[in-house]
Coordinates of C-alpha atoms and ligand atoms in Angstrom, one line a residue:
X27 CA 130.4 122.0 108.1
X28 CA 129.1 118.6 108.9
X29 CA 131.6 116.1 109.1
X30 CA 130.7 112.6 107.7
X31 CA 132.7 109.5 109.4
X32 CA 134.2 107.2 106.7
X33 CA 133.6 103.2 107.3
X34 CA 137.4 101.8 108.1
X35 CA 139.1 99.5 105.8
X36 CA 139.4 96.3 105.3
X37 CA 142.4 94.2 105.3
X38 CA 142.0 91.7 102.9
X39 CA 142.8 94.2 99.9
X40 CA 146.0 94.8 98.2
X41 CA 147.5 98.5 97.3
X42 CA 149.9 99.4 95.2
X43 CA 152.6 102.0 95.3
X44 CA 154.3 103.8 93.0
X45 CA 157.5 105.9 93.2
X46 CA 158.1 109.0 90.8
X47 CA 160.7 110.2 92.8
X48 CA 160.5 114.0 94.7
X49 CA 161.9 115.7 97.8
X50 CA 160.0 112.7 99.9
X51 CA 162.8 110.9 97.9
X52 CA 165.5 113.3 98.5
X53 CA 168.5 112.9 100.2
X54 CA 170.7 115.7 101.8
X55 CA 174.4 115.6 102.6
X56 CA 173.1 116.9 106.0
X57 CA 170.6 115.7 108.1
X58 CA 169.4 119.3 109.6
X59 CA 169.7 120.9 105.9
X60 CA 165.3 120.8 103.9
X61 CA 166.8 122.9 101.5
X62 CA 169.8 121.9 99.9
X63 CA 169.4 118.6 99.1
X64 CA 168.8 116.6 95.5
X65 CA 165.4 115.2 95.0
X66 CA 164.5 112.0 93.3
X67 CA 167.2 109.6 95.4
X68 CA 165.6 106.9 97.2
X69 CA 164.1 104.1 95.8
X70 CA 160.3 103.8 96.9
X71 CA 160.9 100.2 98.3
X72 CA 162.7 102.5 100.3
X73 CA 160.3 104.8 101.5
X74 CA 157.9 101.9 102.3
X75 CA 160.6 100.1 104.9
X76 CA 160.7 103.0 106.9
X77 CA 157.3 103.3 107.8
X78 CA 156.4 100.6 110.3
X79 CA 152.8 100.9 110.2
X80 CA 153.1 99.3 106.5
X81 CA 155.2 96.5 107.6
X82 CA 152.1 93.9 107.7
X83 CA 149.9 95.2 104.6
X84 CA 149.2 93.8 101.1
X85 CA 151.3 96.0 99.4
X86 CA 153.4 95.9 96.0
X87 CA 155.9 98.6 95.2
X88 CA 157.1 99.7 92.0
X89 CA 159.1 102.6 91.0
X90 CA 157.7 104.6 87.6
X91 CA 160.0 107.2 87.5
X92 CA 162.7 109.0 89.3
X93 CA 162.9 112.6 89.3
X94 CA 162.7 116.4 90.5
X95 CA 158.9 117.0 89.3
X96 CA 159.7 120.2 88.0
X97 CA 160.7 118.2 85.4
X98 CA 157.8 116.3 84.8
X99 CA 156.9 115.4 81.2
X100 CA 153.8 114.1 78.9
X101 CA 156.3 110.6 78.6
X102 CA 156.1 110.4 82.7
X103 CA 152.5 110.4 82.9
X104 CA 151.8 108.2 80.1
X105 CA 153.9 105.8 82.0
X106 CA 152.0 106.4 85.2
X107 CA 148.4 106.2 83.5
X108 CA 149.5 103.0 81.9
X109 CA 151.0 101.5 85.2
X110 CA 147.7 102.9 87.5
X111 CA 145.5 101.6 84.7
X112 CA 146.9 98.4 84.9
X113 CA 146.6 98.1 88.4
X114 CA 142.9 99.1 89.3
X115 CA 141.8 96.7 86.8
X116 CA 143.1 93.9 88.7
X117 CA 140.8 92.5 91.2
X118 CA 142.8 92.1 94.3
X119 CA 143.8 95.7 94.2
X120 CA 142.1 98.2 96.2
X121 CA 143.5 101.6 95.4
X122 CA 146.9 103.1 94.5
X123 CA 148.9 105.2 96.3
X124 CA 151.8 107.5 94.3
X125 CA 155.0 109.4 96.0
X126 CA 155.5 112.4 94.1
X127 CA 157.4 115.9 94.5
X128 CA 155.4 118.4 95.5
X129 CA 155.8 120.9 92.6
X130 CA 153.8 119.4 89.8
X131 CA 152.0 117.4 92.1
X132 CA 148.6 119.0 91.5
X133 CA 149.2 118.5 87.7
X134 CA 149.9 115.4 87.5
X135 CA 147.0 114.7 90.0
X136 CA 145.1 116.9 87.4
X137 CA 145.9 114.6 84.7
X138 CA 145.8 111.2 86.0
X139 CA 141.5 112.4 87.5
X140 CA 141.0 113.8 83.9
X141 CA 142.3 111.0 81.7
X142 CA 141.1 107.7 84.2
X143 CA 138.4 109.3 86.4
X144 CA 139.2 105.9 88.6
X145 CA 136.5 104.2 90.3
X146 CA 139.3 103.0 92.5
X147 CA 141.1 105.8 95.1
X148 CA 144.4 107.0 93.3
X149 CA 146.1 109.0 96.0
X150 CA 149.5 111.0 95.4
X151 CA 151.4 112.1 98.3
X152 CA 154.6 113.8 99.0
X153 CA 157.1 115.7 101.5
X154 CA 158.4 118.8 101.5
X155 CA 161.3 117.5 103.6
X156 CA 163.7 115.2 101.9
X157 CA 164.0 111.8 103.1
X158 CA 167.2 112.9 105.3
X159 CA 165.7 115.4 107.5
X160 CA 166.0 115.2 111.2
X161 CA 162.3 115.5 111.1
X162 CA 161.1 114.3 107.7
X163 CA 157.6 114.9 107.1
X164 CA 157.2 111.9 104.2
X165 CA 156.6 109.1 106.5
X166 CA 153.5 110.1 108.1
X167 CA 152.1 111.5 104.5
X168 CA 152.7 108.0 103.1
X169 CA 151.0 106.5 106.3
X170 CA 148.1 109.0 105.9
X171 CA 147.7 108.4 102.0
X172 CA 147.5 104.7 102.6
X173 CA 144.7 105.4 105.3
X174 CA 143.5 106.6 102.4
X175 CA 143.4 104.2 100.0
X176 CA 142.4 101.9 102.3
X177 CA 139.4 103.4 102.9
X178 CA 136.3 101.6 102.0
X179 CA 134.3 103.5 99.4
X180 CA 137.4 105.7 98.5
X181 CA 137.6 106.9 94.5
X182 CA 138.9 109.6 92.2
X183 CA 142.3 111.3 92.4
X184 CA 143.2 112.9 95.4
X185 CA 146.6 114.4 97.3
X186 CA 147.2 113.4 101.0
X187 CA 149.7 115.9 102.6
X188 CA 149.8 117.1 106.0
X189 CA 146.9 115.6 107.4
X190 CA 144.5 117.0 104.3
X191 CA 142.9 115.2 101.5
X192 CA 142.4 117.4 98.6
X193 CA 140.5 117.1 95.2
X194 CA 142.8 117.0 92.1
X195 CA 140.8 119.4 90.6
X196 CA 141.2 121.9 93.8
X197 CA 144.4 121.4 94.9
X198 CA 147.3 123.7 94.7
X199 CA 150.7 124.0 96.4
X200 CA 150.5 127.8 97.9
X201 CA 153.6 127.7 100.1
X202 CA 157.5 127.3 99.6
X203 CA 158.7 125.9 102.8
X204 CA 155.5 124.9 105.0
X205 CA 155.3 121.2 105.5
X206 CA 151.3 121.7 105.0
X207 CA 152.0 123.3 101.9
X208 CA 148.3 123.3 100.0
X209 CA 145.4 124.3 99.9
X210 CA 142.0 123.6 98.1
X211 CA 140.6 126.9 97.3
X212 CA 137.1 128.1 98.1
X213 CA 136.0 124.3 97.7
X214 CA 138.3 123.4 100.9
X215 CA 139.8 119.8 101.5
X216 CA 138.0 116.8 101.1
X217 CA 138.3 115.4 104.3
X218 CA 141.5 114.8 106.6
X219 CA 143.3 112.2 108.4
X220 CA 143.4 111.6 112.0
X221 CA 145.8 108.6 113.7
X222 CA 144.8 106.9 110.7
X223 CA 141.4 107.5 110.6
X224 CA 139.5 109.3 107.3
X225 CA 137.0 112.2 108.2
X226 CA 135.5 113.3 105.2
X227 CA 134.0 116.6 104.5
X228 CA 132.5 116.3 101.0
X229 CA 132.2 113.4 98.4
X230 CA 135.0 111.7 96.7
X231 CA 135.8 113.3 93.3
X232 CA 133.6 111.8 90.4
X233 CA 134.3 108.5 88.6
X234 CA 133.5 106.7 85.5
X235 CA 130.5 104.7 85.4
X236 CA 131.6 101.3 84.4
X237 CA 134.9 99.9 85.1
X238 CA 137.3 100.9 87.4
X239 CA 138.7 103.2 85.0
X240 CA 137.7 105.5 82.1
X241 CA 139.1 103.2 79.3
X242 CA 138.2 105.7 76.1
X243 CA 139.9 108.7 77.8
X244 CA 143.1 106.8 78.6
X245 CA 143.4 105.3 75.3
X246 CA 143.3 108.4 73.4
X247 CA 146.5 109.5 75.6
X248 CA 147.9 106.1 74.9
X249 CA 147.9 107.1 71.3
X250 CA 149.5 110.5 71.4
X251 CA 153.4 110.6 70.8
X252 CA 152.9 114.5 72.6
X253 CA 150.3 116.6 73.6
X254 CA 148.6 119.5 71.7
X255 CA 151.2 122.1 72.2
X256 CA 149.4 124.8 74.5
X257 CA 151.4 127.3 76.1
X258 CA 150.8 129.2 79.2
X259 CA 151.5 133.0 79.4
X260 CA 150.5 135.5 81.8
X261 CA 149.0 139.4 81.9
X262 CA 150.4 141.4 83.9
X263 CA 151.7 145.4 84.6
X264 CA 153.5 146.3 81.2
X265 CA 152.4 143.0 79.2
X266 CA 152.9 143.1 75.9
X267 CA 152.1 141.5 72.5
X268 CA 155.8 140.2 72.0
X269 CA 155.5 136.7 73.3
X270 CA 152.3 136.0 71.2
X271 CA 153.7 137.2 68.0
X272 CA 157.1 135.0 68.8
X273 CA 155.1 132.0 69.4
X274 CA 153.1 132.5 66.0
X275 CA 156.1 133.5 63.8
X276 CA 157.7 130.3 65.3
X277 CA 154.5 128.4 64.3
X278 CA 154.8 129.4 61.1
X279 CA 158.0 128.6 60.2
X280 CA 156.9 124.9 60.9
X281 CA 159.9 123.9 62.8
X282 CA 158.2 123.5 66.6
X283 CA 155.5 120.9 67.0
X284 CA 152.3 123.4 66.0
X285 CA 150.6 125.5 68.5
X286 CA 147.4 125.0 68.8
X287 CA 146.5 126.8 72.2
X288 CA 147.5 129.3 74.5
X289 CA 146.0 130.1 78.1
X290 CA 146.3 133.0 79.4
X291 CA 146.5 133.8 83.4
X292 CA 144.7 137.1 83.6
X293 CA 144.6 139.6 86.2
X294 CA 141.1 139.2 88.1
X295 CA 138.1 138.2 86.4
X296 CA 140.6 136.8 83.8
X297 CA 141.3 140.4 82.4
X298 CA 144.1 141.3 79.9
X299 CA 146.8 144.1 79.3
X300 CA 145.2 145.3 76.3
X301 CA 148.7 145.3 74.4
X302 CA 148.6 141.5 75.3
X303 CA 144.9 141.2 74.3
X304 CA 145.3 142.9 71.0
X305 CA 147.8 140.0 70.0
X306 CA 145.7 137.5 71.5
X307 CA 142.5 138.2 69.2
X308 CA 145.1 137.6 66.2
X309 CA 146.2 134.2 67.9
X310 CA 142.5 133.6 68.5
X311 CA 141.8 134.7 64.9
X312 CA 144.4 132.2 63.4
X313 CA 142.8 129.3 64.8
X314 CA 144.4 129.2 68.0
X315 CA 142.2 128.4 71.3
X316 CA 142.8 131.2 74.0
X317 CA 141.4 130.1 77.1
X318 CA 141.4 132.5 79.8
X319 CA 142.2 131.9 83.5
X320 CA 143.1 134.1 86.5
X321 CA 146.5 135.1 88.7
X322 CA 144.2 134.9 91.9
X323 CA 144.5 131.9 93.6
X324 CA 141.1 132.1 94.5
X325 CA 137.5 132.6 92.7
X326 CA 137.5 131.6 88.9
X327 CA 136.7 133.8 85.8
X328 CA 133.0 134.0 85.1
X329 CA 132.1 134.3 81.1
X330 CA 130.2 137.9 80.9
X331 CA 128.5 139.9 77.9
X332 CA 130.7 141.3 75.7
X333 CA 133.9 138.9 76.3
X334 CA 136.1 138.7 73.4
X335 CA 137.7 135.3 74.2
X336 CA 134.7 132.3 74.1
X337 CA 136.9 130.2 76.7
X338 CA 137.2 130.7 80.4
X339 CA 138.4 128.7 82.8
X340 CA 137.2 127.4 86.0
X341 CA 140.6 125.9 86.9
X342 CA 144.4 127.3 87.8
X343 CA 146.3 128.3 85.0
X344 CA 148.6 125.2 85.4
X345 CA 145.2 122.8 85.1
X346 CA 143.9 125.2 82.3
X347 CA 147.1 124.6 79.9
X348 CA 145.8 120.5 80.8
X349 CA 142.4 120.7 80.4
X350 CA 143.3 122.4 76.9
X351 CA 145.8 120.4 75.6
X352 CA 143.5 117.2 76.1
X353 CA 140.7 118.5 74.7
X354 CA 142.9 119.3 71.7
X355 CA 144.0 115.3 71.4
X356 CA 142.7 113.5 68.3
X357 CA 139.8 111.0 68.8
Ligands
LIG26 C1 159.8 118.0 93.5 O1 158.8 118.5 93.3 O2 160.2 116.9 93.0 C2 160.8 118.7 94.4 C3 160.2 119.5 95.5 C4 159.3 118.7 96.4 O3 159.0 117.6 96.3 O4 158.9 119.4 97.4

């Protein structure tokens, strides 16, 4: 693969940085313990102080949100959109940068690329260590995703962790305990970071056209109290029909928010038990979407003569259910 040098920064540019909270905020009652410690804990003024490299940069800090990201929530991102929104359209700002836990980070990366498409580098980083660590790996992955940001010609949503930069759209945490916890897929990072330096590898993910920010996309989110219910359910030895038929009896009954999709993670080529499948088809002939996706972590699910489903997916389950419920918004 040929690599293509990236032109350095310049200084003259402010970034922003937002905190959301995550194990690179997470504290530990001891300092030799990456496990057992609570994430979400230091503020991301915080974070920035202790990386010396940042001392002398145009940077503002603000903190969105702070919390586990398995726990993250439609009301979380809307706050985020709104706050990264805000931010590229000011002139004296060159890119944001976002600390995030690791566990939803691909999704939220996921959202933010789909609903803004920034003309501006968004770039969400992270630790797998918590802040306490005796060798915390958050420092350097908010140095790197600065580097980042900084970077002249920069756009699009993109995760800095571990030295990589990786697409939104690629991007997926494969590991539990690895401080170089993802991986892109068959697509492969974008680029990486070396002392500070950006070598990239393919082109920045795509933007919108005018702006530095896809204003339509964002405003239909703005509107939304929730998004389209879509729930996510996966095929596997033994499947069954039993979760479908719960979540359509509950739908029913008109006291849940309606559904209006379900993706499923098939096995393979996005196959399905064919207990599971049978109920599907009656979802699918209700009205409900059924997008299907696959368990492997690589490939995708490629449409084929005789499917019974008209939706496949390209994306991971997790992005699928996304993809979906957005689609599904009014407007
Ligand atoms: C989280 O996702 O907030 C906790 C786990 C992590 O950041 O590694």
């Amino acid at each position: 693969m040929q690599a293509i040098e990236a032109v350095p920064a310049q200084d003259a540019q402010r970034l922003v940085i937002l905190g959301t909270g995550g194990t690179i905020a997470g504290r530990a009652a001891l300092a030799g313990d990456n496990v057992g410690y609570v994430a979400g804990q230091v503020s991301v003024g915080d974070l920035v102080d202790a990386v010396p490299m940042l001392k002398h940069l145009p940077l503002d800090v603000e903190q969105v949100a702070q919390l586990d990201s398995k726990d993250m929530n439609f009301d979380v991102w809307k706050a985020l959109a709104v706050q990264v929104a805000f931010h590229l359209g000011r002139s004296d700002v060159m890119g944001v940068v976002i600390t995030h836990g690791t566990d939803t980070i691909e999704e939220t990366a996921f959202f933010l690329q789909s609903v803004l498409k920034p003309a501006k580098p968004v770039v969400l980083t992270c630790a797998m260590r918590p802040a306490t660590a005796l060798v915390p790996d958050g420092p350097q992955n908010l140095s790197d995703a600065v580097a980042v940001a900084r970077q002249v010609g920069a756009q699009g949503v993109v995760v800095v962790c571990a030295g990589q930069i990786h697409g939104a759209d690629d991007v997926t945490k494969v590991h539990t305990y690895r401080v170089d916890a993802f991986d892109s897929g068959d697509a492969g990072p974008l680029g990486c970071v070396e002392e500070g330096m950006v070598r990239l590898f393919r082109p920045w993910p795509g933007a919108c056209l005018a702006g530095s920010f896809d204003a339509s996309a964002h405003d239909r989110v703005q509107a939304s109290l929730v998004l389209p219910r879509v729930v996510l359910l996966t095929s596997h030895a033994d499947a069954d029909g039993l979760m479908v038929h719960a979540l359509l009896a509950q739908a029913a009954s008109g006291m849940v928010q309606p559904l209006r999709g379900i993706v499923v993670a098939g096995t393979g080529n996005g196959t399905l038990h064919k207990n599971l499948e049978i109920a599907l088809l009656e979802a699918q002939a209700q009205g409900i979407r059924v997008v299907l996706s696959s368990r492997c972590v690589r490939g995708r699910v490629l449409a084929h003569l005789g499917q019974r489903f008209s939706e496949v997916s390209s994306l991971s389950p997790v992005k699928s259910r996304i993809a979906l419920a957005l689609d599904l918004l009014p407007g």
